mmCIF file of C-alpha atoms in Angstrom:
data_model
loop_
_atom_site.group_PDB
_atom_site.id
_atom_site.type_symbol
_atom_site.label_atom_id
_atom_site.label_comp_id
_atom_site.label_asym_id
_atom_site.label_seq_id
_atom_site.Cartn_x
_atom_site.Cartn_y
_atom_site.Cartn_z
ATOM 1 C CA UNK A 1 -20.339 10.469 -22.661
ATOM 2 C CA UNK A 2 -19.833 14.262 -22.333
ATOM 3 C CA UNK A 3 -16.235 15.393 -20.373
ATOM 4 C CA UNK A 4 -16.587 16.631 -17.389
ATOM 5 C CA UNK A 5 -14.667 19.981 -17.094
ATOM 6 C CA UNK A 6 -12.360 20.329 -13.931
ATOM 7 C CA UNK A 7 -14.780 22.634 -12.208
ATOM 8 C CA UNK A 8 -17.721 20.037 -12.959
ATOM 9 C CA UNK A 9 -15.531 17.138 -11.669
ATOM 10 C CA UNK A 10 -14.832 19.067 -8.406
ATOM 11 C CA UNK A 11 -18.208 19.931 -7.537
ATOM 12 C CA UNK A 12 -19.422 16.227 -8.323
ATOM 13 C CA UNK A 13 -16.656 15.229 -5.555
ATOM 14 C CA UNK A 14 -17.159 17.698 -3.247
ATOM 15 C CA UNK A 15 -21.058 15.990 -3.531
ATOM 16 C CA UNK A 16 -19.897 12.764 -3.280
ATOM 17 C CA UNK A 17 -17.507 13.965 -0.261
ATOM 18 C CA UNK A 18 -20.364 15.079 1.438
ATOM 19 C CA UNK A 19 -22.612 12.117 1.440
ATOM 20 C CA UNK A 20 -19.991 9.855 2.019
ATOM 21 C CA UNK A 21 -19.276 12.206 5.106
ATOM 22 C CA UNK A 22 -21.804 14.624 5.944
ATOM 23 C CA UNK A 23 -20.166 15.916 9.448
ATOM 24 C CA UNK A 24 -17.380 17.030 7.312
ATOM 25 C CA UNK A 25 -17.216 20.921 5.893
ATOM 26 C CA UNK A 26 -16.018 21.070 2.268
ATOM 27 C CA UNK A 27 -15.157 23.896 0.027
ATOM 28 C CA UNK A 28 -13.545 24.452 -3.409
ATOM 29 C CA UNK A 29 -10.408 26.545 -2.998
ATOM 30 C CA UNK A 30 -9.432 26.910 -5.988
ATOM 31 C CA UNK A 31 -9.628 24.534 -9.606
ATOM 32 C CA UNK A 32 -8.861 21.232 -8.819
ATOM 33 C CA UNK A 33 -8.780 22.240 -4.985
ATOM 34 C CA UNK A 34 -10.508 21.297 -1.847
ATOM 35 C CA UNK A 35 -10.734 22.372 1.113
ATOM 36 C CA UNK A 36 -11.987 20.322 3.999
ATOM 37 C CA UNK A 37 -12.496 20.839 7.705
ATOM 38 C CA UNK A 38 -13.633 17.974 10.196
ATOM 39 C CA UNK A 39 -15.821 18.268 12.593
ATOM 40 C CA UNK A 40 -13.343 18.590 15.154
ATOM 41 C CA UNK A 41 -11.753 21.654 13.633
ATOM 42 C CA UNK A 42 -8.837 19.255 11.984
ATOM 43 C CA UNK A 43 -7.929 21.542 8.160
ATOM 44 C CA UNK A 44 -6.711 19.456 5.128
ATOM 45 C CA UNK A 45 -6.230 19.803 0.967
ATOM 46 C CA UNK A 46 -7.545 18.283 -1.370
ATOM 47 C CA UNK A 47 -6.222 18.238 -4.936
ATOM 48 C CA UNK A 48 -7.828 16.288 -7.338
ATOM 49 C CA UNK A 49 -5.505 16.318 -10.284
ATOM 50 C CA UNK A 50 -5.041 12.606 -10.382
ATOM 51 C CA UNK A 51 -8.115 11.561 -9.744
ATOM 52 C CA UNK A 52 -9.501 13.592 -12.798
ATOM 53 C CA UNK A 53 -6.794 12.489 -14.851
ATOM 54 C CA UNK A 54 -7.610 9.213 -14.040
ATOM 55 C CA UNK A 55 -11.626 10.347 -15.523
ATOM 56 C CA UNK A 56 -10.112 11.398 -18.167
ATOM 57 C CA UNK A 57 -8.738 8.039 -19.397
ATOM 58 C CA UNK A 58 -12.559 6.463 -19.118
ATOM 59 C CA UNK A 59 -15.258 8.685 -18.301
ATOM 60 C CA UNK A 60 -17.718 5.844 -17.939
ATOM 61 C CA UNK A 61 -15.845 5.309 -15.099
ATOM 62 C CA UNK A 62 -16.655 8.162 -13.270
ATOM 63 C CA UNK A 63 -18.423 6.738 -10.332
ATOM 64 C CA UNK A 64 -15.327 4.918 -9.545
ATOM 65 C CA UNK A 65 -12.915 7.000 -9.431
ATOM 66 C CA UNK A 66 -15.091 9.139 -7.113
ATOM 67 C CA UNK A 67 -15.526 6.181 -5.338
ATOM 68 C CA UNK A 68 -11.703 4.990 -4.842
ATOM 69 C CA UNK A 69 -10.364 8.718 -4.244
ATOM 70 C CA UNK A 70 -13.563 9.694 -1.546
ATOM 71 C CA UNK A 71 -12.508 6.452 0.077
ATOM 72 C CA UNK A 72 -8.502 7.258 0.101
ATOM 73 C CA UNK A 73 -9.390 10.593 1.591
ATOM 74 C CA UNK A 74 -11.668 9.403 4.327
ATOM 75 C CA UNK A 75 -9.030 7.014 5.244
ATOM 76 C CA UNK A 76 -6.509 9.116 5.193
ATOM 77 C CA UNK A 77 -7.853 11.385 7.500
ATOM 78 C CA UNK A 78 -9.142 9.048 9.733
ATOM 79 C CA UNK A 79 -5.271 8.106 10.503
ATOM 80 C CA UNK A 80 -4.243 11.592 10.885
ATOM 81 C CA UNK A 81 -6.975 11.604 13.611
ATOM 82 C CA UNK A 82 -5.999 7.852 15.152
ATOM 83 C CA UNK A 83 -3.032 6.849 17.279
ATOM 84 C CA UNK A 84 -2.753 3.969 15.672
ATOM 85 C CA UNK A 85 0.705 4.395 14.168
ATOM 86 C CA UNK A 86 2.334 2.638 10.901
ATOM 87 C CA UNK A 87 1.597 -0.970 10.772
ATOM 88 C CA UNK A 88 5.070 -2.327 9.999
ATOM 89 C CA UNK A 89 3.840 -5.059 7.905
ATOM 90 C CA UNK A 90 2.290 -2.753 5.198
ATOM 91 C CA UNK A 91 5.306 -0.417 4.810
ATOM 92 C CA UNK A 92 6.554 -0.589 0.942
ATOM 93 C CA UNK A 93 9.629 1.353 -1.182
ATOM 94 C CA UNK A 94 8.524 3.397 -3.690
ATOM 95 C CA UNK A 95 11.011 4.464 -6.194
ATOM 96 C CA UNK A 96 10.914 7.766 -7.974
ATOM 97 C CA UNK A 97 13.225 9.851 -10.051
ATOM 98 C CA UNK A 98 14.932 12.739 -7.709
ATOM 99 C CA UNK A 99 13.564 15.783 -9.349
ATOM 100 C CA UNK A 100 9.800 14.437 -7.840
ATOM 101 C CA UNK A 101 10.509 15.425 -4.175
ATOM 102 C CA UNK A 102 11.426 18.833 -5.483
ATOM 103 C CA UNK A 103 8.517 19.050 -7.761
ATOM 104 C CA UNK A 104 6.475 17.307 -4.853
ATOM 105 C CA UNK A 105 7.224 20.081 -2.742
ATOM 106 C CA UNK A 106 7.157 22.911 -4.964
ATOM 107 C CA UNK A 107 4.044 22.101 -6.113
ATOM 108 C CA UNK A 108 2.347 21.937 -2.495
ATOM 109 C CA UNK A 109 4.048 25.464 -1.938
ATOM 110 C CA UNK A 110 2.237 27.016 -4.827
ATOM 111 C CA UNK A 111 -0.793 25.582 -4.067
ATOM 112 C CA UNK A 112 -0.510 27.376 -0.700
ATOM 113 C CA UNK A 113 0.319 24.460 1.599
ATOM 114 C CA UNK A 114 2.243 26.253 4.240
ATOM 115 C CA UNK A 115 3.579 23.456 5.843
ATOM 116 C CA UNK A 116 5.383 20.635 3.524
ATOM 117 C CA UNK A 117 4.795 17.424 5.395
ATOM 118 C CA UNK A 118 8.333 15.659 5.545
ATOM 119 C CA UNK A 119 9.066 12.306 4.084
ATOM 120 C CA UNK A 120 10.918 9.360 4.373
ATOM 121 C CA UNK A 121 13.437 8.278 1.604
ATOM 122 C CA UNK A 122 16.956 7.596 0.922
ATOM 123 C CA UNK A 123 19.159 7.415 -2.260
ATOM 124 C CA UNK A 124 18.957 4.593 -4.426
ATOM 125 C CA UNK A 125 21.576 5.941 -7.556
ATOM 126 C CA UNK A 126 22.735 9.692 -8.751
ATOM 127 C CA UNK A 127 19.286 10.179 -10.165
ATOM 128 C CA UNK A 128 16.262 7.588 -8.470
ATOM 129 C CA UNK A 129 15.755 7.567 -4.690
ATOM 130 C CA UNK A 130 13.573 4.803 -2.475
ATOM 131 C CA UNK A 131 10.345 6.764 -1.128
ATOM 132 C CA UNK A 132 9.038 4.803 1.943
ATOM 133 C CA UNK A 133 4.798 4.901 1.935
ATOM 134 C CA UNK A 134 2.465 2.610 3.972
ATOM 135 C CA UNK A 135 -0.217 0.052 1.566
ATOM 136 C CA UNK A 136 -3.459 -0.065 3.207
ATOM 137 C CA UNK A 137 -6.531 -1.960 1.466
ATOM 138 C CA UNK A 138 -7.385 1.149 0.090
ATOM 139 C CA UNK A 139 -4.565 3.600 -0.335
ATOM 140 C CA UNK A 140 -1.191 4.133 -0.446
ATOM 141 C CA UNK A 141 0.498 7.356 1.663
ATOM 142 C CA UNK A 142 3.486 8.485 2.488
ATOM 143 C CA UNK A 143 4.549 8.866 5.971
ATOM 144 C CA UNK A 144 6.708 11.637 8.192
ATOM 145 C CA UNK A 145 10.107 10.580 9.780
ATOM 146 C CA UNK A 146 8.170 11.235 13.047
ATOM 147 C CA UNK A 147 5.993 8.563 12.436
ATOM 148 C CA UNK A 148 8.640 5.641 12.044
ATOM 149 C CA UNK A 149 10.310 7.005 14.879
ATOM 150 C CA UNK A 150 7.090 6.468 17.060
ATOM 151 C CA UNK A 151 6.586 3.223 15.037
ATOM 152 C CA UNK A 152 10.406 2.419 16.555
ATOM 153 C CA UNK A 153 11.557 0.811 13.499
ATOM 154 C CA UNK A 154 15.378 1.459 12.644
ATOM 155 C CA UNK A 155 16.236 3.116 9.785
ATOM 156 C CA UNK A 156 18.535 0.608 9.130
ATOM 157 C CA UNK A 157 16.141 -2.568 9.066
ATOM 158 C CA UNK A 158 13.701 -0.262 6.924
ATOM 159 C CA UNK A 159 14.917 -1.288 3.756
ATOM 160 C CA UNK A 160 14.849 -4.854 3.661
ATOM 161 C CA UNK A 161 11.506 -4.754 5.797
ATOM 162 C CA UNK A 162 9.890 -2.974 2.922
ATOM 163 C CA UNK A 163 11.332 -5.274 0.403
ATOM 164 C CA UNK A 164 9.825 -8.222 2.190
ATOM 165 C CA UNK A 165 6.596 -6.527 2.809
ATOM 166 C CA UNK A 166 6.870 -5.882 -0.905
ATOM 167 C CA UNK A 167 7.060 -9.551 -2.022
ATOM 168 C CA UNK A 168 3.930 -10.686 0.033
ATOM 169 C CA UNK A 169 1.842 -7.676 -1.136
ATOM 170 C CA UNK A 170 2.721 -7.677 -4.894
ATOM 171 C CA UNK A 171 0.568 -9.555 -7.336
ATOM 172 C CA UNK A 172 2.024 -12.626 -9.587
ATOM 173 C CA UNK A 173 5.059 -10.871 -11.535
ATOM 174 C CA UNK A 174 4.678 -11.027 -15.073
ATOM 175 C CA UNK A 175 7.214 -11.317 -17.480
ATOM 176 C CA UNK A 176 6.631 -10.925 -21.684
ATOM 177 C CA UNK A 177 8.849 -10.629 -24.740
ATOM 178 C CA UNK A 178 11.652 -12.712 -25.891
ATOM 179 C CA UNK A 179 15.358 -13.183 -26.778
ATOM 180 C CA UNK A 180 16.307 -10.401 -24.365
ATOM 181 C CA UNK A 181 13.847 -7.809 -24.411
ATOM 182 C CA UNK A 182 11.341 -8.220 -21.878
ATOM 183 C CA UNK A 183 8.494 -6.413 -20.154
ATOM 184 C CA UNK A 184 7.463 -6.752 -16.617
ATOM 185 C CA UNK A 185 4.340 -6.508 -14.787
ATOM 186 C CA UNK A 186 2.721 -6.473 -11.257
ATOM 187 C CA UNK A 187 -0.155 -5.085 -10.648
ATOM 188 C CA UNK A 188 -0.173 -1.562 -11.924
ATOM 189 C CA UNK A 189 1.609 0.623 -8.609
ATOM 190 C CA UNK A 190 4.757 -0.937 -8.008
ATOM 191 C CA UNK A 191 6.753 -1.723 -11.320
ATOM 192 C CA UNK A 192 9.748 0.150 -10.820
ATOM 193 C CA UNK A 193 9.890 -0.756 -7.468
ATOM 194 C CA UNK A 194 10.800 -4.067 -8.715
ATOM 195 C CA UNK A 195 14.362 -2.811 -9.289
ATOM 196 C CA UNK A 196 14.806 -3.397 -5.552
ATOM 197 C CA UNK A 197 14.281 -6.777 -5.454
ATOM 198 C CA UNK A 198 17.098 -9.224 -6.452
ATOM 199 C CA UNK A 199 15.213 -11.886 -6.560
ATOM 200 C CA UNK A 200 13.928 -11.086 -10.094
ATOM 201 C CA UNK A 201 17.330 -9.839 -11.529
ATOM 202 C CA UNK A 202 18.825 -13.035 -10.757
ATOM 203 C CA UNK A 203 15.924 -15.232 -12.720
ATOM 204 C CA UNK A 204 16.580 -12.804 -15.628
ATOM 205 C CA UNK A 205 19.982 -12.713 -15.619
ATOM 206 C CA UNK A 206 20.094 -16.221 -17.444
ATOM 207 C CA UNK A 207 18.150 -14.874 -20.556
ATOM 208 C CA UNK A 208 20.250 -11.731 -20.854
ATOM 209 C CA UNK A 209 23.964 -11.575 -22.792
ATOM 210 C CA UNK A 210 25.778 -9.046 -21.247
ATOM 211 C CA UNK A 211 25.026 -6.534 -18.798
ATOM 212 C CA UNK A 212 21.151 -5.914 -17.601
ATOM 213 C CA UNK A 213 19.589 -2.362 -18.665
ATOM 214 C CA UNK A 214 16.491 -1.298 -17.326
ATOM 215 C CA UNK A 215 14.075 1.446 -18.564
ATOM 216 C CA UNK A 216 11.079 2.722 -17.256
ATOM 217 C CA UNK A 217 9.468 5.382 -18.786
ATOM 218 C CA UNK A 218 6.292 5.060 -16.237
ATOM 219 C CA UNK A 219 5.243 4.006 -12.945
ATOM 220 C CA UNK A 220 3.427 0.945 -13.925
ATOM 221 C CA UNK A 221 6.030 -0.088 -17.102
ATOM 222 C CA UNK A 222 9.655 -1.948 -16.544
ATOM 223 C CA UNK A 223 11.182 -2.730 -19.680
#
């Protein structure tokens, strides 16, 4: 199967886009760029950087991806349009290293976004901080302060709400390896975010001499 080049990947989306949701008006900005207005004169972004490194890894795949990142966008938009608010029971902690929300923001900046859409996080040690995102069926997105505020959940309960949302939405949690050195699993999205959970430290704890030293060197790995 031939690669797609990023300009050939953004016009098949922008197709795909379009017949998913034909009202909608859709142009490419830039590489890797979209531009979309709705039909009620609402403007968004689209950059497709993940999605086509996500291609990249199978091409065969391609109708997939299109498929899973069309959907996420629709979606997403359709809540910016709703007044249906956060749904409390989906909210999840996200953990990320602290030079993200810089690069996070930087990167909408040079992409042109004028206004950086705030988020919701707080410090987790000198170097990883808890990002705070809502887990629908079909996507995962972060939300503003503004947003828990009309959701009136307390800053302070938002923590262990997430955790416990986190438990009932993870899959089984996995753990491989032996006499110490161990892997764990959960789905794909929410590995590191395990570190919040003391619930697993405590099970491992037994099988580990000494102090507990965690590594993850991706999203989706916990060694």
């Amino acid at each position: 199967t031939d690669v797609l080049s990023p300009a050939q990947f953004s016009i098949r989306y922008v197709e795909s886009l379009r017949k998913a949701s034909p009202k909608l008006k859709i142009e490419i900005v830039g590489e890797m760029e979209i531009k979309v207005t709705t039909d009620g004169g609402q403007e968004s972004t689209v950059f497709l950087d993940n999605a086509y490194d996500l291609y990249k890894q199978d091409p065969k795949a391609e109708r997939d991806v299109m498929k899973k990142y069309v959907t996420s966008y629709l979606e997403t938009i359709s809540t910016l349009k709703g007044s249906e608010g956060l749904d409390r029971t989906r909210i999840v902690p996200i953990i990320k290293d602290r030079p993200w929300l810089e690069d996070y923001r930087k990167g909408l900046a040079n992409r042109g976004v004028k206004e950086i859409p705030e988020t919701v996080h707080e410090d987790f040690s000198s170097d990883l901080v808890i990002l705070y995102a809502e887990d629908s069926p079909k996507n995962i997105s972060y939300f503003r302060p503004k947003e828990l505020e009309k959701a009136q959940i307390d800053r302070k309960e938002l923590r262990s709400l997430a955790c416990e949302n986190l438990k009932r939405l993870l899959p089984k949690i996995e753990r491989t390896g032996e006499n110490g050195f161990y892997m764990l699993t959960a789905g794909g999205d929410y590995e590191a975010s395990l570190l919040l959970l003391d619930s697993v430290w405590s099970d491992i704890e037994t099988d580990v001499r000494g102090e507990i030293v965690v590594a993850i060197p991706t999203r989706d790995l916990l060694l």
